[in-house]
Amino acid sequence: MFRNTEKSYGVIAILVHWISAMAVIGLFAAGVWMVELTYYSSWYKTAPDLHKSVGIVLFVLTMVRIAWKFANPKPAPLTEHKSWEVKAGHLAHGAIYLLLLLIMCSGYLISTADGRGIAVFNLFEVPGVGELFDSQADIAGLVHQFAAYSLIGLVVIHMLGAFKHHFFDKDSTLVRMITVLK
């Protein structure tokens, strides 16, 4: 039930997937909203602090997710899936993980370029490394933005693929990411 099987995802994989999905969408929406904040907004300081804190938690969750992925069997592709769909799915998932890590690393480089650490919900601080290269915050900011938009594009494609499988192909692709199949 908790672990994956050859037939279905376990509770842990399902929960981590959906928590990560909500965090990614929420962080993206917050990021788009934050760039429009003015110095006089009451959220000008608070929103970035929350964004960074949730980003650090998502980083830890992503590391757990990657470890869980290697420690558990991956459910076999459904027999109805075409080989190109399976390959495209593997490529998309790999790209999603790479973009997540790129976004989180670039976010860390933006936030710590001045040498300060990142306070995570004021509970603890992730130490900063300072400026490792010239214009670090600006360059990392461009990478962060480009990667975030790319990730959201892939997320939309991922969602459309899941809906295609559910509504048009009528297979259990989406169902096995929502429930634990017996």
Coordinates of C-alpha atoms in Angstrom, one line a residue:
M1 CA 0.0 0.0 0.0
F2 CA 2.7 2.5 0.9
R3 CA 5.3 1.2 -1.6
N4 CA 5.0 1.1 -5.3
T5 CA 4.3 -2.3 -7.0
E6 CA 4.7 -3.4 -10.6
K7 CA 1.0 -2.5 -11.1
S8 CA 0.5 0.7 -9.2
Y9 CA 2.0 3.6 -7.3
G10 CA 2.0 3.5 -3.5
V11 CA 0.5 6.1 -1.2
I12 CA 3.9 7.7 -0.6
A13 CA 4.6 8.3 -4.3
I14 CA 1.0 9.5 -4.9
L15 CA 1.1 12.0 -2.0
V16 CA 4.6 13.3 -2.8
H17 CA 3.5 13.7 -6.5
W18 CA 0.4 15.8 -5.6
I19 CA 2.1 17.8 -2.8
S20 CA 4.9 18.6 -5.2
A21 CA 2.5 19.6 -8.0
M22 CA 0.6 22.0 -5.7
A23 CA 3.9 23.5 -4.5
V24 CA 5.2 24.0 -8.1
I25 CA 2.0 25.6 -9.3
G26 CA 1.8 27.7 -6.1
L27 CA 5.4 28.8 -6.3
F28 CA 5.1 29.7 -10.0
A29 CA 1.9 31.8 -9.3
A30 CA 3.6 33.5 -6.4
G31 CA 6.7 34.2 -8.5
V32 CA 4.6 35.8 -11.2
W33 CA 2.7 37.9 -8.6
M34 CA 5.8 38.9 -6.7
V35 CA 7.6 40.6 -9.6
E36 CA 4.7 43.0 -9.7
L37 CA 4.9 44.0 -6.1
T38 CA 6.1 47.5 -5.3
Y39 CA 8.3 48.5 -2.4
Y40 CA 5.2 49.9 -0.6
S41 CA 3.3 46.7 -0.7
S42 CA 2.9 44.9 2.6
W43 CA 3.9 41.7 0.8
Y44 CA 7.1 43.1 -0.6
K45 CA 9.3 41.4 2.0
T46 CA 7.0 38.6 3.2
A47 CA 6.2 37.0 -0.2
P48 CA 9.8 36.4 -1.2
D49 CA 10.5 34.9 2.3
L50 CA 7.6 32.5 1.9
H51 CA 8.5 31.7 -1.6
K52 CA 12.1 30.8 -0.5
S53 CA 10.8 28.8 2.4
V54 CA 8.4 26.7 0.3
G55 CA 11.1 26.3 -2.3
I56 CA 13.5 24.8 0.3
V57 CA 10.8 22.5 1.5
L58 CA 10.1 21.5 -2.1
F59 CA 13.8 20.8 -2.6
V60 CA 13.9 18.5 0.3
L61 CA 10.7 16.8 -0.9
T62 CA 12.2 16.4 -4.4
M63 CA 15.3 14.8 -2.9
V64 CA 13.0 12.4 -1.0
R65 CA 11.0 11.8 -4.1
I66 CA 14.1 10.9 -6.2
A67 CA 15.4 8.6 -3.4
W68 CA 11.9 7.0 -3.2
K69 CA 11.9 6.6 -7.0
F70 CA 15.2 4.6 -6.9
A71 CA 14.1 2.5 -3.8
N72 CA 10.8 1.4 -5.3
P73 CA 9.8 -0.5 -8.4
K74 CA 8.3 1.7 -11.1
P75 CA 4.9 0.5 -12.2
A76 CA 5.1 -1.0 -15.7
P77 CA 3.7 1.0 -18.5
L78 CA 0.1 0.0 -19.5
T79 CA -0.1 -2.4 -22.4
E80 CA -2.3 0.1 -24.2
H81 CA 0.5 2.7 -24.3
K82 CA 2.4 3.1 -27.6
S83 CA 6.2 2.9 -27.4
W84 CA 6.5 6.6 -28.4
E85 CA 4.2 7.6 -25.5
V86 CA 6.3 5.6 -23.0
K87 CA 9.5 7.2 -24.4
A88 CA 7.9 10.7 -24.4
G89 CA 6.7 10.2 -20.8
H90 CA 10.2 9.2 -19.6
L91 CA 11.7 12.2 -21.4
A92 CA 9.1 14.6 -19.9
H93 CA 9.6 13.2 -16.4
G94 CA 13.4 13.5 -16.7
A95 CA 13.0 17.1 -18.0
I96 CA 10.7 17.9 -15.1
Y97 CA 13.2 16.7 -12.5
L98 CA 16.0 18.5 -14.2
L99 CA 14.1 21.8 -14.4
L100 CA 13.0 21.5 -10.8
L101 CA 16.6 21.1 -9.7
L102 CA 17.7 23.9 -12.0
I103 CA 15.0 26.2 -10.6
M104 CA 15.9 25.4 -7.0
C105 CA 19.6 25.8 -7.5
S106 CA 19.2 29.1 -9.4
G107 CA 16.8 30.3 -6.7
Y108 CA 19.4 29.5 -4.1
L109 CA 22.1 31.4 -6.0
I110 CA 19.8 34.4 -6.3
S111 CA 18.9 34.4 -2.7
T112 CA 22.4 33.9 -1.3
A113 CA 24.5 36.0 -3.7
D114 CA 24.8 38.7 -1.0
G115 CA 26.2 36.2 1.4
R116 CA 23.1 35.9 3.6
G117 CA 21.4 32.5 4.2
I118 CA 17.8 31.6 3.6
A119 CA 15.6 31.6 6.7
V120 CA 13.1 28.7 6.3
F121 CA 9.8 29.8 8.0
N122 CA 12.1 31.4 10.7
L123 CA 12.7 27.9 12.0
F124 CA 16.3 27.4 10.7
E125 CA 18.6 29.0 8.2
V126 CA 20.2 27.4 5.1
P127 CA 23.6 29.0 4.9
G128 CA 24.5 31.2 2.0
V129 CA 27.6 30.8 -0.2
G130 CA 28.0 34.4 -1.4
E131 CA 28.7 35.5 -4.9
L132 CA 30.5 32.7 -6.8
F133 CA 30.6 34.6 -10.1
D134 CA 30.0 38.1 -11.4
S135 CA 26.4 39.2 -11.7
Q136 CA 25.3 35.9 -10.0
A137 CA 21.9 37.2 -8.8
D138 CA 21.0 38.6 -12.3
I139 CA 22.2 35.5 -14.3
A140 CA 20.6 33.1 -11.8
G141 CA 17.5 35.2 -12.0
L142 CA 17.2 34.8 -15.7
V143 CA 17.9 31.0 -15.5
H144 CA 15.3 30.8 -12.7
Q145 CA 12.6 32.6 -14.8
F146 CA 13.3 30.7 -18.0
A147 CA 13.4 27.4 -16.3
A148 CA 10.2 28.2 -14.3
Y149 CA 8.3 29.0 -17.5
S150 CA 9.7 25.9 -19.2
L151 CA 8.6 23.8 -16.2
I152 CA 5.1 25.1 -16.3
G153 CA 4.9 24.4 -20.0
L154 CA 5.9 20.8 -19.4
V155 CA 3.4 20.6 -16.5
V156 CA 0.6 21.7 -18.9
I157 CA 1.7 19.1 -21.4
H158 CA 1.9 16.5 -18.6
M159 CA -1.6 17.3 -17.5
L160 CA -3.0 17.3 -21.1
G161 CA -1.4 13.9 -21.5
A162 CA -3.0 12.5 -18.4
F163 CA -6.4 13.9 -19.5
K164 CA -5.9 12.4 -23.0
H165 CA -5.2 9.0 -21.4
H166 CA -8.2 9.3 -19.1
F167 CA -10.9 10.8 -21.3
F168 CA -9.9 9.7 -24.8
D169 CA -7.9 6.5 -24.4
K170 CA -10.0 5.5 -21.3
D171 CA -7.0 3.8 -19.7
S172 CA -6.0 3.9 -16.0
T173 CA -3.0 6.2 -16.3
L174 CA -4.5 9.0 -14.3
V175 CA -6.4 6.7 -12.0
R176 CA -3.2 5.1 -10.8
M177 CA -1.8 8.5 -9.8
I178 CA -4.9 9.2 -7.7
T179 CA -5.6 5.9 -6.1
V180 CA -3.7 2.8 -5.0
L181 CA -4.9 0.0 -7.3
K182 CA -5.1 -3.6 -6.0

